[in-house]
Structure formats: C-alpha cells, structure tokens
PDB file of C-alpha atoms in Angstrom:
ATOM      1  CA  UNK M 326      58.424  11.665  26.680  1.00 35.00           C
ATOM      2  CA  UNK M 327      57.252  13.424  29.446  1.00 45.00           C
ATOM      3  CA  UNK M 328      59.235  12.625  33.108  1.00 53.00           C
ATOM      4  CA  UNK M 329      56.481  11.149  35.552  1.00 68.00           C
ATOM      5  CA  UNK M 330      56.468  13.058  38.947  1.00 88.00           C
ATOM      6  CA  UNK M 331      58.357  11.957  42.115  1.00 93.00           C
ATOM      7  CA  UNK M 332      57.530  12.391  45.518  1.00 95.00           C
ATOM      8  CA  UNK M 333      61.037  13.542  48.071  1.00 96.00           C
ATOM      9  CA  UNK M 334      60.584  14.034  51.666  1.00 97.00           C
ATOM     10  CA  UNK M 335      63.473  15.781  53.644  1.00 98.00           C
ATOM     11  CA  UNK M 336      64.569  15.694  57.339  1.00 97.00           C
ATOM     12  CA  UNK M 337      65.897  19.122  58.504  1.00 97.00           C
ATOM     13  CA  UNK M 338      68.403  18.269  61.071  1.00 94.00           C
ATOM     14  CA  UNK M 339      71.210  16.732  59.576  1.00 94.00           C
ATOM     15  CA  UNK M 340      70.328  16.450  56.461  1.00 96.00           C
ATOM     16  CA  UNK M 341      69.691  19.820  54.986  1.00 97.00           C
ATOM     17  CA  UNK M 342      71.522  21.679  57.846  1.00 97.00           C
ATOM     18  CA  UNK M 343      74.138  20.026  60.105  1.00 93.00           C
ATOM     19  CA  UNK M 344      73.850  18.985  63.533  1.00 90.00           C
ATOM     20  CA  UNK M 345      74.041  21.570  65.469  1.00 91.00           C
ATOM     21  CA  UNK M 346      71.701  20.757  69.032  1.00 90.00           C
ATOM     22  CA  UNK M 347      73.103  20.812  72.180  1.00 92.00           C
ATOM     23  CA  UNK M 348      72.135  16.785  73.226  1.00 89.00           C
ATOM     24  CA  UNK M 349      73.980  17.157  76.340  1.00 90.00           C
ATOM     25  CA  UNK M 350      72.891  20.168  77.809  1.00 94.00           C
ATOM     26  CA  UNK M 351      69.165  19.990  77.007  1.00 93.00           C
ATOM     27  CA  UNK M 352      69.221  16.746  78.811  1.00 92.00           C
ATOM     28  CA  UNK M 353      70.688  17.802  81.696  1.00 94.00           C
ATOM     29  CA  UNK M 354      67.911  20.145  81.846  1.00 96.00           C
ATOM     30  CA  UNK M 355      65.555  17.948  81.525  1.00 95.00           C
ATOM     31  CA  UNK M 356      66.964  15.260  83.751  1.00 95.00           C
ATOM     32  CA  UNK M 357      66.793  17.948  86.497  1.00 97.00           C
ATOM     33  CA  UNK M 358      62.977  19.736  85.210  1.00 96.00           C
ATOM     34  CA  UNK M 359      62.221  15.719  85.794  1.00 96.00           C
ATOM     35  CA  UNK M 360      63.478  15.504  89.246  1.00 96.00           C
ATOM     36  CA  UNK M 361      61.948  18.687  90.216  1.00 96.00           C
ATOM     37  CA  UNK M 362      58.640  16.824  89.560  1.00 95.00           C
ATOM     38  CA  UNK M 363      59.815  13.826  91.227  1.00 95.00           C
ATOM     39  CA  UNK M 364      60.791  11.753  88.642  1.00 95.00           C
ATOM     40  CA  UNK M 365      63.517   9.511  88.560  1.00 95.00           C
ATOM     41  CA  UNK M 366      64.998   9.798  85.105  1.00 94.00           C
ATOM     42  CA  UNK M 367      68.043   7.297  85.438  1.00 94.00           C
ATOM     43  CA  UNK M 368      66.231   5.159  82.933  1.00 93.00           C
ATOM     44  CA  UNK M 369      66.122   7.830  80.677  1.00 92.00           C
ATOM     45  CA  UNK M 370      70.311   7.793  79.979  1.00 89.00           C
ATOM     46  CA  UNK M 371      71.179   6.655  76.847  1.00 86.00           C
ATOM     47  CA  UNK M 372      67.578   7.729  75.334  1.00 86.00           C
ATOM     48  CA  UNK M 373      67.315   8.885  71.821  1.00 86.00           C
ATOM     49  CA  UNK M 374      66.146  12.210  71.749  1.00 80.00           C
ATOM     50  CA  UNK M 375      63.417  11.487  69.407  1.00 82.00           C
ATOM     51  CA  UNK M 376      62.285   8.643  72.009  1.00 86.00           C
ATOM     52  CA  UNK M 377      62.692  10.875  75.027  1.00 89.00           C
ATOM     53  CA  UNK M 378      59.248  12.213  75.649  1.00 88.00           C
ATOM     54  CA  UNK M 379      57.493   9.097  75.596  1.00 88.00           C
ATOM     55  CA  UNK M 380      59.078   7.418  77.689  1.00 91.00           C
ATOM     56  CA  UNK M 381      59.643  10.323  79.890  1.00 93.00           C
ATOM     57  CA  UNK M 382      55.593  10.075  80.016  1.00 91.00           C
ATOM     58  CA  UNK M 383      55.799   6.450  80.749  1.00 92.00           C
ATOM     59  CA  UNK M 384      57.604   7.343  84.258  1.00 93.00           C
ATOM     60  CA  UNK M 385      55.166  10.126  84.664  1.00 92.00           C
ATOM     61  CA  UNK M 386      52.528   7.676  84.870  1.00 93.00           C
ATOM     62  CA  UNK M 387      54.649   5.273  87.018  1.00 92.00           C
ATOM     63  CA  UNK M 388      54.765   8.294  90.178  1.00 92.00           C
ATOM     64  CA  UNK M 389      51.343   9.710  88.872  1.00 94.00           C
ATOM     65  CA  UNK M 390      52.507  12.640  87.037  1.00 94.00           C
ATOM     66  CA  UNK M 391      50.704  13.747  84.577  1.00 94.00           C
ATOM     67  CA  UNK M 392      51.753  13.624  80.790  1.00 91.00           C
ATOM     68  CA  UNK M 393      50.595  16.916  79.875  1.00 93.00           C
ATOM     69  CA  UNK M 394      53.192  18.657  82.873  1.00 95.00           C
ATOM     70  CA  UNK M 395      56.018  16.192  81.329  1.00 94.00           C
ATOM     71  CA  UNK M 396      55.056  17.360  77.802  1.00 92.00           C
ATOM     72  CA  UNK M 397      55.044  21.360  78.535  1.00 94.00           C
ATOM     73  CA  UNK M 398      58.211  20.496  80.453  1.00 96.00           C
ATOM     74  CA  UNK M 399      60.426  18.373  77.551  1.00 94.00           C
ATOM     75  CA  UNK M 400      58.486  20.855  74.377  1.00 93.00           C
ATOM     76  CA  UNK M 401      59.468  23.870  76.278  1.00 96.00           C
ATOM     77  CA  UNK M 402      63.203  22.448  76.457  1.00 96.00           C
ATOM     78  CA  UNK M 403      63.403  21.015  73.245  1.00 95.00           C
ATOM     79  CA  UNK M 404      62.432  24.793  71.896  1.00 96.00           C
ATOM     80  CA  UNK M 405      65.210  26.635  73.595  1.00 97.00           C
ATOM     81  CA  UNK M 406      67.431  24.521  71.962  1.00 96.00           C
ATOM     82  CA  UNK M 407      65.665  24.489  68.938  1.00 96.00           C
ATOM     83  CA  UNK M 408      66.392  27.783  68.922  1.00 97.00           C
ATOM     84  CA  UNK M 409      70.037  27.656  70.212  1.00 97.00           C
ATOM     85  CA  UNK M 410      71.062  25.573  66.792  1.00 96.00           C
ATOM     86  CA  UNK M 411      68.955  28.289  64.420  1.00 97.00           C
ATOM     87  CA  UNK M 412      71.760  30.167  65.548  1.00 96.00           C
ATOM     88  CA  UNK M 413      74.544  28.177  63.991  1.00 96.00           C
ATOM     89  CA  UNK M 414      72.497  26.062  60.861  1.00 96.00           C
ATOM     90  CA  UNK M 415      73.267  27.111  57.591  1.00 96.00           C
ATOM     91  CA  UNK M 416      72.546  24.759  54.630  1.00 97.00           C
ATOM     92  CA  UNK M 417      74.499  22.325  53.331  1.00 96.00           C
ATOM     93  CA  UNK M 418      76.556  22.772  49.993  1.00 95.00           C
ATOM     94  CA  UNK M 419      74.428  22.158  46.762  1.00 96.00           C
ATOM     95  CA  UNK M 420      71.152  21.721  48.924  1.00 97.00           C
ATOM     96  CA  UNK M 421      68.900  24.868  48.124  1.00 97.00           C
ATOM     97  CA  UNK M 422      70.562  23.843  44.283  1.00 97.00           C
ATOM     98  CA  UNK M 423      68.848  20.533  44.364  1.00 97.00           C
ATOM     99  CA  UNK M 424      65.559  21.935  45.967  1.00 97.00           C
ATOM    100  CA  UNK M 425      65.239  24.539  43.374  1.00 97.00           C
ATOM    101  CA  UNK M 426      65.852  22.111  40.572  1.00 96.00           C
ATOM    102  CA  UNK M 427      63.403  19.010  42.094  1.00 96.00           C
ATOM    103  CA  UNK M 428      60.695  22.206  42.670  1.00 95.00           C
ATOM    104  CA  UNK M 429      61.350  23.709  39.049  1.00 94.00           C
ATOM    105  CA  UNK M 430      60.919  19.730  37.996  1.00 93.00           C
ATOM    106  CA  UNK M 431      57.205  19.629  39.066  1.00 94.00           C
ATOM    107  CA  UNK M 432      58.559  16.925  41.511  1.00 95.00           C
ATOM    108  CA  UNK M 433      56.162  16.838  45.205  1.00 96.00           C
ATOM    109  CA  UNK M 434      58.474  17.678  48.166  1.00 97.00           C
ATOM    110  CA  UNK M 435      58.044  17.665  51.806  1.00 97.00           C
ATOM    111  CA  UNK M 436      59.479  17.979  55.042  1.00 98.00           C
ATOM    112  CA  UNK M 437      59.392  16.559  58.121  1.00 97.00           C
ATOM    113  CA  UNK M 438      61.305  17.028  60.812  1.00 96.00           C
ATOM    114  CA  UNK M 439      61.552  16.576  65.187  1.00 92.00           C
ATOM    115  CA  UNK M 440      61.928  20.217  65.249  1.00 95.00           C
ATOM    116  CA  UNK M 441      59.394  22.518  66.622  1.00 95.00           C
ATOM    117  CA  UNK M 442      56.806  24.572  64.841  1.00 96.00           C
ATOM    118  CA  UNK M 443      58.211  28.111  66.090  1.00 96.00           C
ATOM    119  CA  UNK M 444      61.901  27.147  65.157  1.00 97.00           C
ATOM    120  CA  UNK M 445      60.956  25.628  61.610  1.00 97.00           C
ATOM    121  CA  UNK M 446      59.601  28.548  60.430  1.00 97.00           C
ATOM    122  CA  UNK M 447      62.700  30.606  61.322  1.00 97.00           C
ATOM    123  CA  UNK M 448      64.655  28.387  59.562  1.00 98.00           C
ATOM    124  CA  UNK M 449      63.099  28.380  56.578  1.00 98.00           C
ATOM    125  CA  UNK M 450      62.163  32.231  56.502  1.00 97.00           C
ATOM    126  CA  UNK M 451      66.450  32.497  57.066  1.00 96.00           C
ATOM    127  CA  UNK M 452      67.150  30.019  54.397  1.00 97.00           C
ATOM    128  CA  UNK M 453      64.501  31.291  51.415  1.00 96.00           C
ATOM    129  CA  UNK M 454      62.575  27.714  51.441  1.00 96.00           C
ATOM    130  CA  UNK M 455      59.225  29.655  52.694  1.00 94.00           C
ATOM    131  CA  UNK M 456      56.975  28.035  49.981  1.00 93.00           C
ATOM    132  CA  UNK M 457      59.268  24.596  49.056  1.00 96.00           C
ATOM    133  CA  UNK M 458      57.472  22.426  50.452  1.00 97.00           C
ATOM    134  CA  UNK M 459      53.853  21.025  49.781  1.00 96.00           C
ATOM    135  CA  UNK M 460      53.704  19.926  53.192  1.00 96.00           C
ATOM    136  CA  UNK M 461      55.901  20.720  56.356  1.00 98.00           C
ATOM    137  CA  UNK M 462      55.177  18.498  59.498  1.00 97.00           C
ATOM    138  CA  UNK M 463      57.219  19.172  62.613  1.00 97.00           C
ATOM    139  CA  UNK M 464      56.861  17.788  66.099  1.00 92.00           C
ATOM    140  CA  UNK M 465      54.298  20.179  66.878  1.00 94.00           C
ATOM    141  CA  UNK M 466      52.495  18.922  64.162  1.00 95.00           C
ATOM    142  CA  UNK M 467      49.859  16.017  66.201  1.00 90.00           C
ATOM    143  CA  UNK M 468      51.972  13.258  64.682  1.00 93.00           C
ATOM    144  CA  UNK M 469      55.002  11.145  66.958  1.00 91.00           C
ATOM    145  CA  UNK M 470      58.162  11.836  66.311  1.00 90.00           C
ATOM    146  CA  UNK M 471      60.310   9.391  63.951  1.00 93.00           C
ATOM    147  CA  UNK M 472      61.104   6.854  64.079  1.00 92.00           C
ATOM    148  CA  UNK M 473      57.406   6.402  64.586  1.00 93.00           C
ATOM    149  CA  UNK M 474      56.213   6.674  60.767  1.00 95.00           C
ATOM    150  CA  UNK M 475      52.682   8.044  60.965  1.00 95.00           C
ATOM    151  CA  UNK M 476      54.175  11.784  59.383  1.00 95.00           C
ATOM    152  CA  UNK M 477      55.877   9.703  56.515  1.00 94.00           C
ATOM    153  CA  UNK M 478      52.540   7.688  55.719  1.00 93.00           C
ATOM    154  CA  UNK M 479      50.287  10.943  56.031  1.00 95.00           C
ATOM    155  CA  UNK M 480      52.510  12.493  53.363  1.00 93.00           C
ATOM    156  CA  UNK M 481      52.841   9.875  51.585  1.00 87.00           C
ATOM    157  CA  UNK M 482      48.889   9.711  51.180  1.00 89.00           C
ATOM    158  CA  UNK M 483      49.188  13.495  50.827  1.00 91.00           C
ATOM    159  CA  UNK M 484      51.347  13.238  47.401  1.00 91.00           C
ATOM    160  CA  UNK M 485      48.782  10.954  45.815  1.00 91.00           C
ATOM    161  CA  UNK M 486      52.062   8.806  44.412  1.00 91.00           C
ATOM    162  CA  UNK M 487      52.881   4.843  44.468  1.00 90.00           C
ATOM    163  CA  UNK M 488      55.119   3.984  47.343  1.00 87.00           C
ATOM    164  CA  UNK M 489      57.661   3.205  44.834  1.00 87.00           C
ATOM    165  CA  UNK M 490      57.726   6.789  43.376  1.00 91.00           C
ATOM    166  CA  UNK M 491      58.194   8.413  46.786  1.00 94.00           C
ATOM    167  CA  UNK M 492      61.896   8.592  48.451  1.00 95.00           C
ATOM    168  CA  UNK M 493      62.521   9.784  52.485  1.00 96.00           C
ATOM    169  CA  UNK M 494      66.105  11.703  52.333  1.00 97.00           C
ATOM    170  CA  UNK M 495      67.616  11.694  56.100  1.00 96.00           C
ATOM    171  CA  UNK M 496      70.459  11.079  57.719  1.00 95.00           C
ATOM    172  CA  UNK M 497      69.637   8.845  60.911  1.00 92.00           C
ATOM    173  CA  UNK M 498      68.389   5.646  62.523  1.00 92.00           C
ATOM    174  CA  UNK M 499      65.347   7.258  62.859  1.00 93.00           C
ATOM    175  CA  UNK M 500      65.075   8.443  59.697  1.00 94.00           C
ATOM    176  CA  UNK M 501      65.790   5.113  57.914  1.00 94.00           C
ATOM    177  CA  UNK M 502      63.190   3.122  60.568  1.00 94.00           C
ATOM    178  CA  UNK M 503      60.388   5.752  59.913  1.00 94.00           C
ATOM    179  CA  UNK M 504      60.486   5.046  56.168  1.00 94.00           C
ATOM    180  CA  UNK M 505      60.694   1.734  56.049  1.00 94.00           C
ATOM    181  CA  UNK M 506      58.071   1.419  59.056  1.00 95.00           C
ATOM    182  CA  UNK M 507      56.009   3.676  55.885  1.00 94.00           C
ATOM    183  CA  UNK M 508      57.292   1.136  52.718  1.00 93.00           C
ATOM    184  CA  UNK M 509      59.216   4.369  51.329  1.00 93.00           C
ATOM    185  CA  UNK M 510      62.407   4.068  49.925  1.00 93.00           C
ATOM    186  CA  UNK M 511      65.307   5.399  51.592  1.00 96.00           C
ATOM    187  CA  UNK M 512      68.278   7.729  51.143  1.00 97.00           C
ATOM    188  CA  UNK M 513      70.662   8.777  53.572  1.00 96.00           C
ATOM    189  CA  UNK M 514      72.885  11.701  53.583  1.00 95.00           C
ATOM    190  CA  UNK M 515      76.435  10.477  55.791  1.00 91.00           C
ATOM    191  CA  UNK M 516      77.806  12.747  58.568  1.00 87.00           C
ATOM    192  CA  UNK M 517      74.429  13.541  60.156  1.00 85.00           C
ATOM    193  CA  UNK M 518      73.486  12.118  63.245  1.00 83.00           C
ATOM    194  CA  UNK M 519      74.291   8.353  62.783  1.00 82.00           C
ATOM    195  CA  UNK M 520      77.958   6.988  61.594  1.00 81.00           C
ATOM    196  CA  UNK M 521      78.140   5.946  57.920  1.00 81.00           C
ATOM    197  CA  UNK M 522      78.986   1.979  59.883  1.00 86.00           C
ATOM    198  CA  UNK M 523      76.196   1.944  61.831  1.00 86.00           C
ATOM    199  CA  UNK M 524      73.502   3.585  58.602  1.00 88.00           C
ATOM    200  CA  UNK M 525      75.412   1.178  56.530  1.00 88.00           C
ATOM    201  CA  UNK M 526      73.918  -2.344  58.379  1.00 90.00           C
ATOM    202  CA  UNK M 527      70.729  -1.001  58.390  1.00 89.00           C
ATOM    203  CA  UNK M 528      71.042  -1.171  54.259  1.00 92.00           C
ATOM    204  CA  UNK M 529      69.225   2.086  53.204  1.00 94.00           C
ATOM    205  CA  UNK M 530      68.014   1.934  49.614  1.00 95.00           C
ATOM    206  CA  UNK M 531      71.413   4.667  49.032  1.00 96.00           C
ATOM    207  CA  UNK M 532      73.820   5.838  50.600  1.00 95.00           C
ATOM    208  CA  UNK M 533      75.145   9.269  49.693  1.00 95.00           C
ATOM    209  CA  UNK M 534      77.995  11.641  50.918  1.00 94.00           C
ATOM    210  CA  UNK M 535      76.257  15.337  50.081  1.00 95.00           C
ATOM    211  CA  UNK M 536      74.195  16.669  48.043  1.00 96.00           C
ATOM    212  CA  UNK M 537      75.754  17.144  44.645  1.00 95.00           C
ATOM    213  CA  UNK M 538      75.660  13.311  44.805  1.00 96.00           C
ATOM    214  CA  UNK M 539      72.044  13.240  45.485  1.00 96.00           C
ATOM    215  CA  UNK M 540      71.197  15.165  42.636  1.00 95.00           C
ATOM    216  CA  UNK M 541      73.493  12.564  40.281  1.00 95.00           C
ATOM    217  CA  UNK M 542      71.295   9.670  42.055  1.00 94.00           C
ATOM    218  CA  UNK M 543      68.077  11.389  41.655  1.00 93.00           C
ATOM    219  CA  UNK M 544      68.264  12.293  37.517  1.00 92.00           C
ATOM    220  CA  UNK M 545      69.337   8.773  37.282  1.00 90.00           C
ATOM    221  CA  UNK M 546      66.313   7.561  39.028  1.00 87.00           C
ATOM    222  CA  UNK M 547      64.316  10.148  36.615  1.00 84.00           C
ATOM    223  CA  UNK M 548      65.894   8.198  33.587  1.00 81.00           C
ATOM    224  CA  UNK M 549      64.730   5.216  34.676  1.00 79.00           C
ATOM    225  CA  UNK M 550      61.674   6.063  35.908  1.00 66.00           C
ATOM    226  CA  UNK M 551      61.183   4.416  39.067  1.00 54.00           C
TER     227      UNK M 551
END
C-alpha cells in the first residue's frame, strides 16, 4: 500500500544548525542604535529576540519615532549577525540524511525561520539544500516572526495536507507556541535555544535528542499513518 504524504516544516537556527548568534552583542547594539534615536530601551532587557522588534516599535511610538527608522535600525542589526553565525553553522549530524530521505519520500517540506532573506540563502547555497524546500519563509518574508504563527498557517495551507498530517520540527519556545498557535503538531530537537526542562512543561507532541532519532520517530509515524 502506498505511504500517504506528510507535510515537515523546519526551523533553521537550532534545529538544523546550532546556535551560533551573538544575543549579547547584537543587543548591545541595538540598545545603543535605540538611544541614539532617543529611545529608552530599559524595557527591552530580558526581550526575546524574536519579540524584540515589536516592541522596540511600541516605544517608537511612545517618543514618536517612527516604526519604519526602528525597523531599518533592528533588520540592519539582526543581518550583521545573521551573517556573523553563517560563519560558524554547519549542520547537524544525520540532518541533510533525513532531508534527503523525507525529499526522496515525496514527503512536502518547508522552512521557516527568524533569519533574514540575504543570510538564508547563503546558508543553504553552503549546505547543498538550494531546492529542499517547497517553501522557505524567513523574516524578510511579510509574515511576524514566531512565535506569532501566521508563516506556520500559510504553509500549512500551502501543503494542501490535514493539520494532523503536518509536523513543525524546532527547537524553542517559540517554535513550540507558533505551532500550536497553527494546530500543527510539534517536535522538538533538545540543545537548541530552550533547555530540555523548560521545552519539556510546555509538552511538545516529541521530544527528540538529534536527528538520527527523528528519522526513527518519523518512519514510525509513516507506519502508522498519521
């Protein structure tokens, strides 16, 4: 009997490559591009990065900055160090393994990630996944970044699959609100961006250590036919 087609959407950082951005120091810059423009950005400490910009716009508004100076001033930040962890990403162990065998599978894949446009297409001209994906959405993309889950829902609509049939792999808070915010299931790769204690509350659909135990998870699911 013929499999029946699964939908898999990836995260980048984290989860395909390690963590490699500089939080710290592209803060700092920020922090200080912020009070440049006269922006107090106490409120910002403590901030997710994928939360940043918005409410770095809501304090814009507050002293009558406009968003679109705030924007060009966080996207052009968030690039350099976009840039700064191309330099040091390489792919985790048995990924481009489990990519090749999902693709050769006729399964739909897609990625979506908080990193830029420009960087994203380095990365995946360096790591021979130019063509993997059915649909790559990145935060230059028109969508909010995750948590928010408009990119997951687009996809999803995208793949033409049942919610059931269609699984977000991540490795973050952000990752695991965004698909549930979308009614996908969830997997979540440990040793990305979140602590296994932390993910592990949250109760993600699975919980996996790397990708060799993805793949186990995923020709299970096949069997069964989710």
């Amino acid at each position: 009997m013929k499999e029946k087609k699964l939908g898999f959407i990836f995260d980048f950082t984290g989860t395909l490559v390690g963590v490699e951005w500089n939080t710290k120091a592209a803060l700092r810059e920020i922090f200080a591009g912020l009070k440049a423009l006269g922006i107090d950005p106490t409120p910002l400490k403590g901030c997710r990065y994928s939360l940043l910009l918005d409410k770095a716009k809501e304090l814009a508004a507050e002293r009558g900055v406009e968003e679109r100076v705030v924007s060009d001033l966080v996207f052009s930040i968030f690039d350099k160090y976009d840039f700064d962890a191309l330099s040091r990403w390489k792919l985790k162990g048995g990924a481009k393994e489990l990519l090749d065998w999902l693709k050769t599978g006729g399964h739909f894949l897609a990625l979506v990630t908080n990193v830029g446009q420009r960087a994203m297409d380095e990365a995946l001209r360096k790591f021979g996944l130019k063509g993997y994906f059915e649909v790559v959405i990145t935060r230059d993309s028109g969508f909010p970044m995750k948590p928010n889950p408009q990119s997951l829902k687009y996809i999803f609509e995208v793949s033409g699959l049942p919610t059931q049939r269609v699984i977000f792999i991540g490795d973050s808070l952000d990752d695991l609100r965004a698909a549930r915010a979308a009614g996908l299931k969830v997997m979540i790769i440990t040793g990305g961006e979140d602590d296994q204690e932390t993910i592990s509350r949250c109760r993600p659909d699975f919980i996996v250590k790397d990708f060799y135990q993805i793949r186990e998870v995923i020709a299970d699911l096949i069997k069964m036919s989710i």
